[in-house]
Tab-separated table of C-alpha atoms in Angstrom:
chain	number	residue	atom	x	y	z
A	1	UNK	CA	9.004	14.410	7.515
A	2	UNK	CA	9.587	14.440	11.219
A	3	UNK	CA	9.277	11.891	13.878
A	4	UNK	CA	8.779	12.718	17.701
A	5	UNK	CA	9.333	9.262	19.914
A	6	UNK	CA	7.981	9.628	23.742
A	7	UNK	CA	9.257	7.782	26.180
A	8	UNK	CA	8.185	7.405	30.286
A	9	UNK	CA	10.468	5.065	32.574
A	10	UNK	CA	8.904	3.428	35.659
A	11	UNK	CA	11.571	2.635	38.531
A	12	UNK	CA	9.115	0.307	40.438
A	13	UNK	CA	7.714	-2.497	38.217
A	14	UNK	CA	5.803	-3.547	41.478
A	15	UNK	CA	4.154	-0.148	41.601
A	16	UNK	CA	5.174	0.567	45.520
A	17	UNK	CA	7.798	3.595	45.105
A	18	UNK	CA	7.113	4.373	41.455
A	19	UNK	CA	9.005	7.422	39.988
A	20	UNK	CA	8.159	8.206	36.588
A	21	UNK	CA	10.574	10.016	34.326
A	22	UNK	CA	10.242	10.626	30.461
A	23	UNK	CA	11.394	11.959	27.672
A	24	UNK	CA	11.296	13.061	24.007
A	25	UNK	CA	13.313	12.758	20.851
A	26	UNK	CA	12.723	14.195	17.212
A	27	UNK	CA	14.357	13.470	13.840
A	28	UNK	CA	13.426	14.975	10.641
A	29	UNK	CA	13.970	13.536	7.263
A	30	UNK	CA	14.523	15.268	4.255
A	31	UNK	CA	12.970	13.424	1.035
A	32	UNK	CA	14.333	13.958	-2.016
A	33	UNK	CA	11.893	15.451	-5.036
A	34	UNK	CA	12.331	14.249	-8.540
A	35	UNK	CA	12.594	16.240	-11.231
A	36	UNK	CA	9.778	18.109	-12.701
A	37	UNK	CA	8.992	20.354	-15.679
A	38	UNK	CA	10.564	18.389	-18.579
A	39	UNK	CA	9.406	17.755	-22.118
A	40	UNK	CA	10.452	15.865	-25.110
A	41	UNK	CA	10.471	16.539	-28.876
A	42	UNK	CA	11.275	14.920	-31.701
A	43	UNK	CA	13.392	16.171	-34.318
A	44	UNK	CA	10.165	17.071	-36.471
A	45	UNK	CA	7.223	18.339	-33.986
A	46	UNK	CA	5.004	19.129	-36.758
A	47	UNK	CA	4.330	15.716	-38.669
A	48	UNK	CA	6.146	13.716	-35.665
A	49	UNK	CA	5.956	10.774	-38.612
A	50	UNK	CA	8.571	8.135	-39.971
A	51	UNK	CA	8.995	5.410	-41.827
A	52	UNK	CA	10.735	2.058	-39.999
A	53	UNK	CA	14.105	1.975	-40.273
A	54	UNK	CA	14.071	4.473	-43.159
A	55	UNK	CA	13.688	7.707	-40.777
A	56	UNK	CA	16.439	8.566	-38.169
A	57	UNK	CA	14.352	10.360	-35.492
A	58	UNK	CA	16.444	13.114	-33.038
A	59	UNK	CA	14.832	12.657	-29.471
A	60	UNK	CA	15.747	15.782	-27.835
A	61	UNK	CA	14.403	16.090	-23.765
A	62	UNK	CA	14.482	19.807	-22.021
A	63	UNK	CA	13.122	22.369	-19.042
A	64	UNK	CA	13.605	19.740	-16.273
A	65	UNK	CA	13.901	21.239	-12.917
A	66	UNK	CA	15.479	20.121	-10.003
A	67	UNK	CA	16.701	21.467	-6.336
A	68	UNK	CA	20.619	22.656	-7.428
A	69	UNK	CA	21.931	20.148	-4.579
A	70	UNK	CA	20.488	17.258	-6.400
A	71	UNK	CA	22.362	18.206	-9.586
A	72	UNK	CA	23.304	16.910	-12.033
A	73	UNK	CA	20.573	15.235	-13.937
A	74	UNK	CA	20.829	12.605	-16.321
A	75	UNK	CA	18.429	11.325	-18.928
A	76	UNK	CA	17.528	7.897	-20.440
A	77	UNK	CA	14.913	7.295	-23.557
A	78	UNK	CA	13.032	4.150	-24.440
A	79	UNK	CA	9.785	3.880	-26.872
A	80	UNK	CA	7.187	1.046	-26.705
A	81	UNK	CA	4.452	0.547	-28.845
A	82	UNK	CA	1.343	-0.793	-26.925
A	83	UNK	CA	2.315	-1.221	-22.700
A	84	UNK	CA	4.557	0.460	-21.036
A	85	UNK	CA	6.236	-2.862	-19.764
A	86	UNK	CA	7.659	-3.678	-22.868
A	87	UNK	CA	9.998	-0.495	-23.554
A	88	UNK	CA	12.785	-0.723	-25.417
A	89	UNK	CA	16.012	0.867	-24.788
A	90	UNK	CA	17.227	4.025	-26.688
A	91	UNK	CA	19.572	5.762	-24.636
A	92	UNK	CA	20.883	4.505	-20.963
A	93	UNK	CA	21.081	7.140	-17.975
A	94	UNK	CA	23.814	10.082	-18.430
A	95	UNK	CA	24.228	13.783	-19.251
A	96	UNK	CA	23.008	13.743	-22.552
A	97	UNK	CA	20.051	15.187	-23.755
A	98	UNK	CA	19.630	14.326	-26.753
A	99	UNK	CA	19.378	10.173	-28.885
A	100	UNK	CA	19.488	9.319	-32.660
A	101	UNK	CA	17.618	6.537	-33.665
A	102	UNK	CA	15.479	4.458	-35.422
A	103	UNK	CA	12.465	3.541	-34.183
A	104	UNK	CA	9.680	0.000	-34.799
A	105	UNK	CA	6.964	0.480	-36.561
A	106	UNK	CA	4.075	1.085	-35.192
A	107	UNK	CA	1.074	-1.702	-34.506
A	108	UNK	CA	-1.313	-1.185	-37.547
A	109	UNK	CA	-4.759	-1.555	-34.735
A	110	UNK	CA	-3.072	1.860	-33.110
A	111	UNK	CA	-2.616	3.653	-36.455
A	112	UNK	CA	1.103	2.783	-35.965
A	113	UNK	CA	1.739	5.037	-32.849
A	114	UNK	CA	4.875	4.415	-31.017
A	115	UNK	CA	5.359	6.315	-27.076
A	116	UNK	CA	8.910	7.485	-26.909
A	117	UNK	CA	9.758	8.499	-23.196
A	118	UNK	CA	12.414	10.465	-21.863
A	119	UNK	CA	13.200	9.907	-18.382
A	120	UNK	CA	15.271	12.324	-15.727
A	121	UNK	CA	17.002	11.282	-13.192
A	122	UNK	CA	18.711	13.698	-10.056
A	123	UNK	CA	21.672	12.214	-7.918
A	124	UNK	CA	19.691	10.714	-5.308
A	125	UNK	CA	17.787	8.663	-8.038
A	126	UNK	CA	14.689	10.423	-7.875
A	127	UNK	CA	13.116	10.280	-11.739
A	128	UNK	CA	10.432	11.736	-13.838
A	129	UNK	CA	9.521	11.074	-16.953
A	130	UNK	CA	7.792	12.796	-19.930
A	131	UNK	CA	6.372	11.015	-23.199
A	132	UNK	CA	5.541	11.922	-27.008
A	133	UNK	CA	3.935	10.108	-29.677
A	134	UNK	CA	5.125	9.519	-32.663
A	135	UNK	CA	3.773	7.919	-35.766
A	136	UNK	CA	5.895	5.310	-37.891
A	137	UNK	CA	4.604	3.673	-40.772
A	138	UNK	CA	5.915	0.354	-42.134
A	139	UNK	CA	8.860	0.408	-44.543
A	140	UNK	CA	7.764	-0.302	-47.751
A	141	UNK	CA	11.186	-0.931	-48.841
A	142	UNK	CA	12.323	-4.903	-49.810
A	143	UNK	CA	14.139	-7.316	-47.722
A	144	UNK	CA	17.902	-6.438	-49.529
A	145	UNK	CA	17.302	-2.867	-48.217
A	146	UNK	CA	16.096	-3.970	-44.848
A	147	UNK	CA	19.259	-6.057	-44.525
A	148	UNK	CA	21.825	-3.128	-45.966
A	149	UNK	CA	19.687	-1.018	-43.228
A	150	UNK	CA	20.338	-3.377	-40.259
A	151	UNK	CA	23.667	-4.082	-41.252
A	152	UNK	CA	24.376	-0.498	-41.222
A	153	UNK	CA	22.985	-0.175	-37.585
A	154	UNK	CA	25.181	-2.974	-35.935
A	155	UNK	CA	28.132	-1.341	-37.455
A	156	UNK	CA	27.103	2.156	-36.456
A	157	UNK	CA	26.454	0.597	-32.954
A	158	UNK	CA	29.968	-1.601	-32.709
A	159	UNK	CA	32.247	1.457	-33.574
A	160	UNK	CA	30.452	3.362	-30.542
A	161	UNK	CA	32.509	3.602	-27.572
A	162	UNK	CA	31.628	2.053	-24.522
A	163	UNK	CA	28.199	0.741	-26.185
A	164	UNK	CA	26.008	-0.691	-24.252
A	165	UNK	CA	23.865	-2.139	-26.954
A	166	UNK	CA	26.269	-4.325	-28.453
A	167	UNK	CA	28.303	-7.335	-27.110
């Protein structure tokens, strides 16, 4: 962007002896570009399918491009199930490209679809992101499995350094 500001000066408010004198000035702004390019995968691209808390998905993100002074990038990834104001957090912003996880079922009215988004993100906080959906079914397993599964989870999460999911 660039902005020109003109300027004329009148010595003689009265207007008897005016002299006029002006002048110009010009700034231009650079704006930063996010990323572009990207795409994200899941750690089966053919069936892209799972069971809840049964299938450990590998959310892998790639090809972003950026200008080489905005370097580096770092990447994020959250899922939701229905709107995109209700994500849920995956992976917080840094270098890696790559997140583990389980994922929520699905809603049964949207054939049990869940969006999982991978964001990038250059120095200057510019961000793009890039989605895939992914299909995972209910768990037909009981509730002692369900609680061995969760219980496994908060320990997985608690011996993580510097978690951010656990407090």
């Amino acid at each position: 962007y660039v902005f020109k500001l003109f300027g004329v000066y009148i010595s003689d408010p009265i207007g008897i002896n005016n002299t006029l004198s002006g002048g110009a000035s010009t700034i231009s702004i650079q704006v930063n570009a996010s990323p572009v390019g990207g795409a994200v995968i899941v750690s089966d691209p053919i069936s892209q399918r799972g069971i809840a808390l049964e299938t450990i998905f590998l959310i892998i993100t790639k090809d972003w491009i950026d200008d080489v002074e905005d370097l580096p990038l770092t990447y994020s990834f959250t899922y939701y199930l229905q709107h995109t104001s209700n994500t849920i957090m995956i992976k917080p912003f840094d270098r890696a490209t790559y997140a583990s996880t389980y994922l929520s079922q699905g809603l049964a009215q949207l054939d049990y679809s869940v969006t999982c988004v991978a964001t990038a993100m250059d120095t200057y906080s510019g961000k793009a992101n890039t989605t895939v959906i992914v299909t995972v079914q209910p768990s037909s397993s009981n509730i002692k499995k369900f609680a061995e599964t969760a219980t496994l989870i908060m320990k997985q999460v608690s011996l993580t350094p510097n978690s951010k999911f656990f407090s």
